[in-house]
Amino acid sequence: MARTYLERKEAWAAKMRSVPARTERVEGRLPPGQHTVKELPVLDLGIHPEVVPPDWQLEIGGLVEEPLVMDWEGLMALPQVEITSDFHCVTTWSKYDCGWGGVPMAAILDLVKPKDQARFVLFSSHDDYTTNLPVAALFAGDALLATSLDGEPLSVQHGGPVRVVIPQLYAWKSAKFIRKIDFLAEDAPGYWEQRGYSNTADPWLEERFSGEEVPGWRD
Ligand SMILES: Nc1nc2c(c(=O)[nH]1)N[C@H]1C(S)=C(S)[C@@H](COP(=O)(O)O)O[C@H]1N2
Ligand SMILES: [Mo]
């Protein structure tokens, strides 16, 4: 049987695992090895959970002073911004000028107050996807919990009602259908990070692959 897109994406990472990242960041708007696309593709595990705003909740816990469960009203009560940024997927497409609207990640950090030991976050989504980041990445001015795209409520195809957007890293770090954020002392690799993709994911360093053996992979 033909392999699914996901299987091919995973096999690609396994095959390419030893391709090193660059040692110096390449300057410029388009990261190395990328090409631009006109429309934002839909890319995920193929599960589009229907969570409507009245039912939406986000659990934020782990190493924080103020763990909480936020609902839609709570999210809407936080400062709202609109930020246009570019989005870069490891499969080599880049979409320029995505007009994301939502709450700055910095506002979330202010609210939950990560403890000193909290150095990493793990995002968990309604499709059981996970991805991990250093807490430091959430301080980026364009890092958002997004609820709209180009002036429209965020569609489920693009991760609605609420997704993470971290434009400075490859798009697999931007968890769609977000349900939980855990603050951790130790790093905890997420879905693609366990399947051969880079832990750090800087597009201008071409940090695509993990550089490590992927257990159980076959051609
Ligand atoms: N929950 C969840 N988030 C996810 C994914 C996923 O499979 N599930 N895929 C990631 C990948 S690989 C990419 S390229 C972007 C795609 O976002 P888009 O479909 O809005 O373009 O979502 C990221 N976030
Ligand atoms: Mo991606």
PDB file of C-alpha atoms and ligand atoms in Angstrom:
ATOM      1  CA  MET A   1       0.000   0.000   0.000  1.00  0.00           C
ATOM      2  CA  ALA A   2       1.225   3.492  -0.766  1.00  0.00           C
ATOM      3  CA  ARG A   3       2.662   5.266   2.186  1.00  0.00           C
ATOM      4  CA  THR A   4       0.693   8.140   3.609  1.00  0.00           C
ATOM      5  CA  TYR A   5       1.971  11.676   3.490  1.00  0.00           C
ATOM      6  CA  LEU A   6       2.767  11.448   7.203  1.00  0.00           C
ATOM      7  CA  GLU A   7       4.789   8.260   6.736  1.00  0.00           C
ATOM      8  CA  ARG A   8       6.741   9.878   3.920  1.00  0.00           C
ATOM      9  CA  LYS A   9       7.383  12.985   6.004  1.00  0.00           C
ATOM     10  CA  GLU A  10       8.657  10.809   8.835  1.00  0.00           C
ATOM     11  CA  ALA A  11      10.809   8.669   6.524  1.00  0.00           C
ATOM     12  CA  TRP A  12      12.268  11.823   5.011  1.00  0.00           C
ATOM     13  CA  ALA A  13      13.403  13.067   8.433  1.00  0.00           C
ATOM     14  CA  ALA A  14      14.914   9.676   9.216  1.00  0.00           C
ATOM     15  CA  LYS A  15      16.775   9.565   5.927  1.00  0.00           C
ATOM     16  CA  MET A  16      17.986  13.152   6.224  1.00  0.00           C
ATOM     17  CA  ARG A  17      18.804  13.016   9.908  1.00  0.00           C
ATOM     18  CA  SER A  18      22.543  13.419   9.444  1.00  0.00           C
ATOM     19  CA  VAL A  19      22.254  16.476   7.173  1.00  0.00           C
ATOM     20  CA  PRO A  20      23.740  19.128   9.427  1.00  0.00           C
ATOM     21  CA  ALA A  21      22.259  22.534  10.110  1.00  0.00           C
ATOM     22  CA  ARG A  22      24.231  25.595   9.050  1.00  0.00           C
ATOM     23  CA  THR A  23      26.815  27.021  11.399  1.00  0.00           C
ATOM     24  CA  GLU A  24      25.872  30.607  10.601  1.00  0.00           C
ATOM     25  CA  ARG A  25      22.449  32.161  10.244  1.00  0.00           C
ATOM     26  CA  VAL A  26      21.624  33.199   6.692  1.00  0.00           C
ATOM     27  CA  GLU A  27      20.241  36.742   6.613  1.00  0.00           C
ATOM     28  CA  GLY A  28      17.169  37.682   4.601  1.00  0.00           C
ATOM     29  CA  ARG A  29      13.418  37.327   4.632  1.00  0.00           C
ATOM     30  CA  LEU A  30      13.264  33.938   2.892  1.00  0.00           C
ATOM     31  CA  PRO A  31      15.138  31.298   4.889  1.00  0.00           C
ATOM     32  CA  PRO A  32      17.579  29.085   2.929  1.00  0.00           C
ATOM     33  CA  GLY A  33      16.018  26.194   1.003  1.00  0.00           C
ATOM     34  CA  GLN A  34      12.499  27.670   1.154  1.00  0.00           C
ATOM     35  CA  HIS A  35      10.146  28.858  -1.622  1.00  0.00           C
ATOM     36  CA  THR A  36       7.092  31.078  -1.255  1.00  0.00           C
ATOM     37  CA  VAL A  37       3.497  29.967  -1.759  1.00  0.00           C
ATOM     38  CA  LYS A  38       0.455  32.180  -2.373  1.00  0.00           C
ATOM     39  CA  GLU A  39      -2.041  30.413  -0.105  1.00  0.00           C
ATOM     40  CA  LEU A  40      -1.364  29.085   3.367  1.00  0.00           C
ATOM     41  CA  PRO A  41      -1.381  25.268   3.035  1.00  0.00           C
ATOM     42  CA  VAL A  42      -3.233  23.100   5.539  1.00  0.00           C
ATOM     43  CA  LEU A  43      -0.765  20.699   7.120  1.00  0.00           C
ATOM     44  CA  ASP A  44      -1.335  18.514  10.166  1.00  0.00           C
ATOM     45  CA  LEU A  45      -1.990  14.931  11.266  1.00  0.00           C
ATOM     46  CA  GLY A  46      -5.311  14.961   9.391  1.00  0.00           C
ATOM     47  CA  ILE A  47      -7.491  15.230  12.493  1.00  0.00           C
ATOM     48  CA  HIS A  48      -9.561  18.412  12.744  1.00  0.00           C
ATOM     49  CA  PRO A  49     -11.174  18.435  16.196  1.00  0.00           C
ATOM     50  CA  GLU A  50     -14.375  20.502  16.310  1.00  0.00           C
ATOM     51  CA  VAL A  51     -14.031  22.601  19.442  1.00  0.00           C
ATOM     52  CA  VAL A  52     -16.343  25.621  19.484  1.00  0.00           C
ATOM     53  CA  PRO A  53     -15.408  28.718  21.533  1.00  0.00           C
ATOM     54  CA  PRO A  54     -18.031  28.121  24.277  1.00  0.00           C
ATOM     55  CA  ASP A  55     -16.425  24.717  24.947  1.00  0.00           C
ATOM     56  CA  TRP A  56     -12.827  25.798  24.481  1.00  0.00           C
ATOM     57  CA  GLN A  57     -10.471  25.589  27.473  1.00  0.00           C
ATOM     58  CA  LEU A  58      -6.740  25.926  27.850  1.00  0.00           C
ATOM     59  CA  GLU A  59      -5.000  24.340  30.784  1.00  0.00           C
ATOM     60  CA  ILE A  60      -1.704  25.974  31.791  1.00  0.00           C
ATOM     61  CA  GLY A  61       0.304  24.222  34.467  1.00  0.00           C
ATOM     62  CA  GLY A  62       3.560  22.664  35.572  1.00  0.00           C
ATOM     63  CA  LEU A  63       6.218  24.972  36.992  1.00  0.00           C
ATOM     64  CA  VAL A  64       4.172  28.180  37.233  1.00  0.00           C
ATOM     65  CA  GLU A  65       3.138  30.303  40.219  1.00  0.00           C
ATOM     66  CA  GLU A  66      -0.456  30.652  38.950  1.00  0.00           C
ATOM     67  CA  PRO A  67      -1.689  27.503  37.199  1.00  0.00           C
ATOM     68  CA  LEU A  68      -5.042  28.062  35.517  1.00  0.00           C
ATOM     69  CA  VAL A  69      -7.721  26.802  33.210  1.00  0.00           C
ATOM     70  CA  MET A  70      -8.622  29.566  30.787  1.00  0.00           C
ATOM     71  CA  ASP A  71     -11.885  29.721  28.864  1.00  0.00           C
ATOM     72  CA  TRP A  72     -12.788  31.760  25.773  1.00  0.00           C
ATOM     73  CA  GLU A  73     -14.017  34.723  27.860  1.00  0.00           C
ATOM     74  CA  GLY A  74     -10.773  34.741  29.826  1.00  0.00           C
ATOM     75  CA  LEU A  75      -8.761  34.717  26.612  1.00  0.00           C
ATOM     76  CA  MET A  76     -10.799  37.563  25.115  1.00  0.00           C
ATOM     77  CA  ALA A  77     -10.264  39.637  28.280  1.00  0.00           C
ATOM     78  CA  LEU A  78      -6.495  39.662  27.657  1.00  0.00           C
ATOM     79  CA  PRO A  79      -4.753  42.248  25.434  1.00  0.00           C
ATOM     80  CA  GLN A  80      -5.466  41.524  21.747  1.00  0.00           C
ATOM     81  CA  VAL A  81      -3.011  42.335  18.968  1.00  0.00           C
ATOM     82  CA  GLU A  82      -2.742  41.840  15.216  1.00  0.00           C
ATOM     83  CA  ILE A  83       0.676  40.923  13.887  1.00  0.00           C
ATOM     84  CA  THR A  84       1.600  40.148  10.297  1.00  0.00           C
ATOM     85  CA  SER A  85       4.386  37.600   9.987  1.00  0.00           C
ATOM     86  CA  ASP A  86       5.796  34.954   7.657  1.00  0.00           C
ATOM     87  CA  PHE A  87       5.319  31.207   8.220  1.00  0.00           C
ATOM     88  CA  HIS A  88       7.964  28.664   7.242  1.00  0.00           C
ATOM     89  CA  CYS A  89       7.285  24.909   7.020  1.00  0.00           C
ATOM     90  CA  VAL A  90      10.149  22.411   7.025  1.00  0.00           C
ATOM     91  CA  THR A  91       8.669  20.819   3.874  1.00  0.00           C
ATOM     92  CA  THR A  92      10.093  23.988   2.181  1.00  0.00           C
ATOM     93  CA  TRP A  93       7.056  26.243   1.716  1.00  0.00           C
ATOM     94  CA  SER A  94       6.968  29.730   3.186  1.00  0.00           C
ATOM     95  CA  LYS A  95       3.825  31.867   3.313  1.00  0.00           C
ATOM     96  CA  TYR A  96       4.499  35.572   3.617  1.00  0.00           C
ATOM     97  CA  ASP A  97       2.261  38.086   5.394  1.00  0.00           C
ATOM     98  CA  CYS A  98      -0.042  35.961   7.521  1.00  0.00           C
ATOM     99  CA  GLY A  99      -2.222  38.407   9.456  1.00  0.00           C
ATOM    100  CA  TRP A 100      -2.575  36.662  12.808  1.00  0.00           C
ATOM    101  CA  GLY A 101      -4.750  38.112  15.567  1.00  0.00           C
ATOM    102  CA  GLY A 102      -4.734  37.045  19.186  1.00  0.00           C
ATOM    103  CA  VAL A 103      -3.020  37.336  22.539  1.00  0.00           C
ATOM    104  CA  PRO A 104       0.741  37.836  22.822  1.00  0.00           C
ATOM    105  CA  MET A 105       2.455  34.866  24.476  1.00  0.00           C
ATOM    106  CA  ALA A 106       4.149  37.429  26.722  1.00  0.00           C
ATOM    107  CA  ALA A 107       0.722  38.251  28.208  1.00  0.00           C
ATOM    108  CA  ILE A 108       0.221  34.559  29.013  1.00  0.00           C
ATOM    109  CA  LEU A 109       3.621  34.441  30.730  1.00  0.00           C
ATOM    110  CA  ASP A 110       2.663  37.513  32.812  1.00  0.00           C
ATOM    111  CA  LEU A 111      -0.495  35.757  33.877  1.00  0.00           C
ATOM    112  CA  VAL A 112       0.860  32.353  34.911  1.00  0.00           C
ATOM    113  CA  LYS A 113       4.307  33.519  36.114  1.00  0.00           C
ATOM    114  CA  PRO A 114       6.721  30.696  35.237  1.00  0.00           C
ATOM    115  CA  LYS A 115       8.946  29.669  38.154  1.00  0.00           C
ATOM    116  CA  ASP A 116      12.737  30.055  37.874  1.00  0.00           C
ATOM    117  CA  GLN A 117      13.149  26.313  37.208  1.00  0.00           C
ATOM    118  CA  ALA A 118      10.759  26.444  34.233  1.00  0.00           C
ATOM    119  CA  ARG A 119      12.999  26.376  31.152  1.00  0.00           C
ATOM    120  CA  PHE A 120      10.865  24.524  28.608  1.00  0.00           C
ATOM    121  CA  VAL A 121       7.256  24.310  27.519  1.00  0.00           C
ATOM    122  CA  LEU A 122       5.331  21.451  25.996  1.00  0.00           C
ATOM    123  CA  PHE A 123       2.208  22.291  23.968  1.00  0.00           C
ATOM    124  CA  SER A 124      -0.498  19.600  23.714  1.00  0.00           C
ATOM    125  CA  SER A 125      -3.311  19.725  21.187  1.00  0.00           C
ATOM    126  CA  HIS A 126      -6.733  18.165  20.650  1.00  0.00           C
ATOM    127  CA  ASP A 127      -5.373  15.924  17.879  1.00  0.00           C
ATOM    128  CA  ASP A 128      -2.815  14.519  20.379  1.00  0.00           C
ATOM    129  CA  TYR A 129      -0.056  16.477  18.649  1.00  0.00           C
ATOM    130  CA  THR A 130       2.675  17.857  20.897  1.00  0.00           C
ATOM    131  CA  THR A 131       5.620  20.181  20.364  1.00  0.00           C
ATOM    132  CA  ASN A 132       8.261  21.596  22.712  1.00  0.00           C
ATOM    133  CA  LEU A 133      10.112  24.895  23.015  1.00  0.00           C
ATOM    134  CA  PRO A 134      12.404  26.732  25.388  1.00  0.00           C
ATOM    135  CA  VAL A 135      10.410  29.245  27.462  1.00  0.00           C
ATOM    136  CA  ALA A 136      12.678  31.937  25.993  1.00  0.00           C
ATOM    137  CA  ALA A 137      11.044  31.445  22.557  1.00  0.00           C
ATOM    138  CA  LEU A 138       7.718  32.640  23.974  1.00  0.00           C
ATOM    139  CA  PHE A 139       9.123  36.109  24.661  1.00  0.00           C
ATOM    140  CA  ALA A 140       9.417  36.814  20.915  1.00  0.00           C
ATOM    141  CA  GLY A 141       7.258  39.849  20.122  1.00  0.00           C
ATOM    142  CA  ASP A 142       5.434  38.007  17.332  1.00  0.00           C
ATOM    143  CA  ALA A 143       4.679  34.825  19.352  1.00  0.00           C
ATOM    144  CA  LEU A 144       0.899  34.571  19.758  1.00  0.00           C
ATOM    145  CA  LEU A 145      -2.032  32.519  20.872  1.00  0.00           C
ATOM    146  CA  ALA A 146      -3.918  33.204  17.650  1.00  0.00           C
ATOM    147  CA  THR A 147      -7.704  33.314  17.239  1.00  0.00           C
ATOM    148  CA  SER A 148      -7.925  34.984  13.835  1.00  0.00           C
ATOM    149  CA  LEU A 149      -6.182  34.965  10.464  1.00  0.00           C
ATOM    150  CA  ASP A 150      -6.451  37.817   7.965  1.00  0.00           C
ATOM    151  CA  GLY A 151      -9.364  39.324   9.871  1.00  0.00           C
ATOM    152  CA  GLU A 152     -11.468  36.134  10.004  1.00  0.00           C
ATOM    153  CA  PRO A 153     -11.975  33.814  12.984  1.00  0.00           C
ATOM    154  CA  LEU A 154      -9.334  31.099  12.802  1.00  0.00           C
ATOM    155  CA  SER A 155     -10.772  28.145  10.849  1.00  0.00           C
ATOM    156  CA  VAL A 156     -10.430  24.630  12.215  1.00  0.00           C
ATOM    157  CA  GLN A 157      -8.240  23.809   9.184  1.00  0.00           C
ATOM    158  CA  HIS A 158      -5.677  26.298  10.457  1.00  0.00           C
ATOM    159  CA  GLY A 159      -5.986  25.222  14.083  1.00  0.00           C
ATOM    160  CA  GLY A 160      -9.007  27.103  15.370  1.00  0.00           C
ATOM    161  CA  PRO A 161     -10.464  28.177  17.582  1.00  0.00           C
ATOM    162  CA  VAL A 162      -7.032  28.822  19.124  1.00  0.00           C
ATOM    163  CA  ARG A 163      -3.526  27.941  17.971  1.00  0.00           C
ATOM    164  CA  VAL A 164       0.025  28.871  18.820  1.00  0.00           C
ATOM    165  CA  VAL A 165       2.034  30.921  16.298  1.00  0.00           C
ATOM    166  CA  ILE A 166       5.827  31.166  16.648  1.00  0.00           C
ATOM    167  CA  PRO A 167       6.899  32.748  13.341  1.00  0.00           C
ATOM    168  CA  GLN A 168      10.652  32.717  14.036  1.00  0.00           C
ATOM    169  CA  LEU A 169      10.764  28.891  14.108  1.00  0.00           C
ATOM    170  CA  TYR A 170       9.661  26.215  11.625  1.00  0.00           C
ATOM    171  CA  ALA A 171       5.888  25.927  11.633  1.00  0.00           C
ATOM    172  CA  TRP A 172       5.719  22.525  13.351  1.00  0.00           C
ATOM    173  CA  LYS A 173       6.478  24.443  16.600  1.00  0.00           C
ATOM    174  CA  SER A 174       3.179  26.351  16.141  1.00  0.00           C
ATOM    175  CA  ALA A 175       0.654  23.980  17.727  1.00  0.00           C
ATOM    176  CA  LYS A 176      -2.844  24.052  16.213  1.00  0.00           C
ATOM    177  CA  PHE A 177      -5.959  23.192  18.313  1.00  0.00           C
ATOM    178  CA  ILE A 178      -4.088  24.029  21.524  1.00  0.00           C
ATOM    179  CA  ARG A 179      -5.441  22.470  24.722  1.00  0.00           C
ATOM    180  CA  LYS A 180      -2.607  22.488  27.263  1.00  0.00           C
ATOM    181  CA  ILE A 181       0.685  24.253  28.019  1.00  0.00           C
ATOM    182  CA  ASP A 182       3.068  22.627  30.518  1.00  0.00           C
ATOM    183  CA  PHE A 183       6.070  24.472  31.933  1.00  0.00           C
ATOM    184  CA  LEU A 184       8.931  22.044  32.577  1.00  0.00           C
ATOM    185  CA  ALA A 185      12.439  21.970  34.044  1.00  0.00           C
ATOM    186  CA  GLU A 186      13.603  19.385  31.494  1.00  0.00           C
ATOM    187  CA  ASP A 187      13.004  19.398  27.762  1.00  0.00           C
ATOM    188  CA  ALA A 188      10.370  16.922  26.501  1.00  0.00           C
ATOM    189  CA  PRO A 189      10.514  16.276  22.730  1.00  0.00           C
ATOM    190  CA  GLY A 190       7.162  16.530  20.944  1.00  0.00           C
ATOM    191  CA  TYR A 191       5.605  14.619  18.035  1.00  0.00           C
ATOM    192  CA  TRP A 192       7.973  15.631  15.221  1.00  0.00           C
ATOM    193  CA  GLU A 193      10.919  16.133  17.573  1.00  0.00           C
ATOM    194  CA  GLN A 194      10.625  12.386  18.386  1.00  0.00           C
ATOM    195  CA  ARG A 195      10.459  11.553  14.676  1.00  0.00           C
ATOM    196  CA  GLY A 196      13.669  13.018  13.324  1.00  0.00           C
ATOM    197  CA  TYR A 197      12.940  16.734  13.144  1.00  0.00           C
ATOM    198  CA  SER A 198      15.139  19.285  14.888  1.00  0.00           C
ATOM    199  CA  ASN A 199      14.562  20.233  18.498  1.00  0.00           C
ATOM    200  CA  THR A 200      15.558  23.858  17.932  1.00  0.00           C
ATOM    201  CA  ALA A 201      14.028  24.477  14.450  1.00  0.00           C
ATOM    202  CA  ASP A 202      15.602  27.799  13.411  1.00  0.00           C
ATOM    203  CA  PRO A 203      14.797  28.243   9.661  1.00  0.00           C
ATOM    204  CA  TRP A 204      17.700  30.657   9.044  1.00  0.00           C
ATOM    205  CA  LEU A 205      20.105  27.997  10.365  1.00  0.00           C
ATOM    206  CA  GLU A 206      18.244  25.314   8.413  1.00  0.00           C
ATOM    207  CA  GLU A 207      17.714  23.342  11.596  1.00  0.00           C
ATOM    208  CA  ARG A 208      15.433  20.829   9.894  1.00  0.00           C
ATOM    209  CA  PHE A 209      16.602  17.467  11.204  1.00  0.00           C
ATOM    210  CA  SER A 210      17.604  16.011  14.548  1.00  0.00           C
ATOM    211  CA  GLY A 211      21.029  14.708  13.584  1.00  0.00           C
ATOM    212  CA  GLU A 212      20.231  11.497  15.456  1.00  0.00           C
ATOM    213  CA  GLU A 213      19.217   7.954  14.654  1.00  0.00           C
ATOM    214  CA  VAL A 214      15.466   7.531  14.528  1.00  0.00           C
ATOM    215  CA  PRO A 215      14.597   4.267  16.307  1.00  0.00           C
ATOM    216  CA  GLY A 216      12.529   1.817  14.311  1.00  0.00           C
ATOM    217  CA  TRP A 217      12.705   3.660  11.017  1.00  0.00           C
ATOM    218  CA  ARG A 218      12.735   1.584   7.827  1.00  0.00           C
ATOM    219  CA  ASP A 219      12.980   2.704   4.219  1.00  0.00           C
TER     220      ASP A 219
HETATM  221  N1  LIG B   1      -2.089  20.274  16.562  1.00  0.00           N
HETATM  222  C1  LIG B   1      -1.268  20.273  15.500  1.00  0.00           C
HETATM  223  N2  LIG B   1      -0.544  21.381  15.260  1.00  0.00           N
HETATM  224  C2  LIG B   1       0.288  21.435  14.207  1.00  0.00           C
HETATM  225  C3  LIG B   1       0.448  20.325  13.351  1.00  0.00           C
HETATM  226  C4  LIG B   1      -0.327  19.164  13.633  1.00  0.00           C
HETATM  227  O1  LIG B   1      -0.258  18.123  12.956  1.00  0.00           O
HETATM  228  N3  LIG B   1      -1.182  19.187  14.713  1.00  0.00           N
HETATM  229  N4  LIG B   1       1.301  20.403  12.263  1.00  0.00           N
HETATM  230  C5  LIG B   1       2.332  21.450  12.281  1.00  0.00           C
HETATM  231  C6  LIG B   1       2.938  21.682  10.969  1.00  0.00           C
HETATM  232  S1  LIG B   1       4.044  20.517  10.443  1.00  0.00           S
HETATM  233  C7  LIG B   1       2.726  22.820  10.239  1.00  0.00           C
HETATM  234  S2  LIG B   1       3.533  23.132   8.786  1.00  0.00           S
HETATM  235  C8  LIG B   1       1.720  23.822  10.672  1.00  0.00           C
HETATM  236  C9  LIG B   1       0.725  24.071   9.545  1.00  0.00           C
HETATM  237  O2  LIG B   1      -0.227  25.035   9.906  1.00  0.00           O
HETATM  238  P1  LIG B   1      -1.353  25.365   8.828  1.00  0.00           P
HETATM  239  O3  LIG B   1      -2.066  24.078   8.511  1.00  0.00           O
HETATM  240  O4  LIG B   1      -2.237  26.385   9.466  1.00  0.00           O
HETATM  241  O5  LIG B   1      -0.643  25.900   7.618  1.00  0.00           O
HETATM  242  O6  LIG B   1       0.999  23.402  11.819  1.00  0.00           O
HETATM  243  C10 LIG B   1       1.803  22.773  12.820  1.00  0.00           C
HETATM  244  N5  LIG B   1       0.991  22.574  13.992  1.00  0.00           N
HETATM  245 MO    MO B   2       5.273  21.610   8.728  1.00  0.00          MO
END
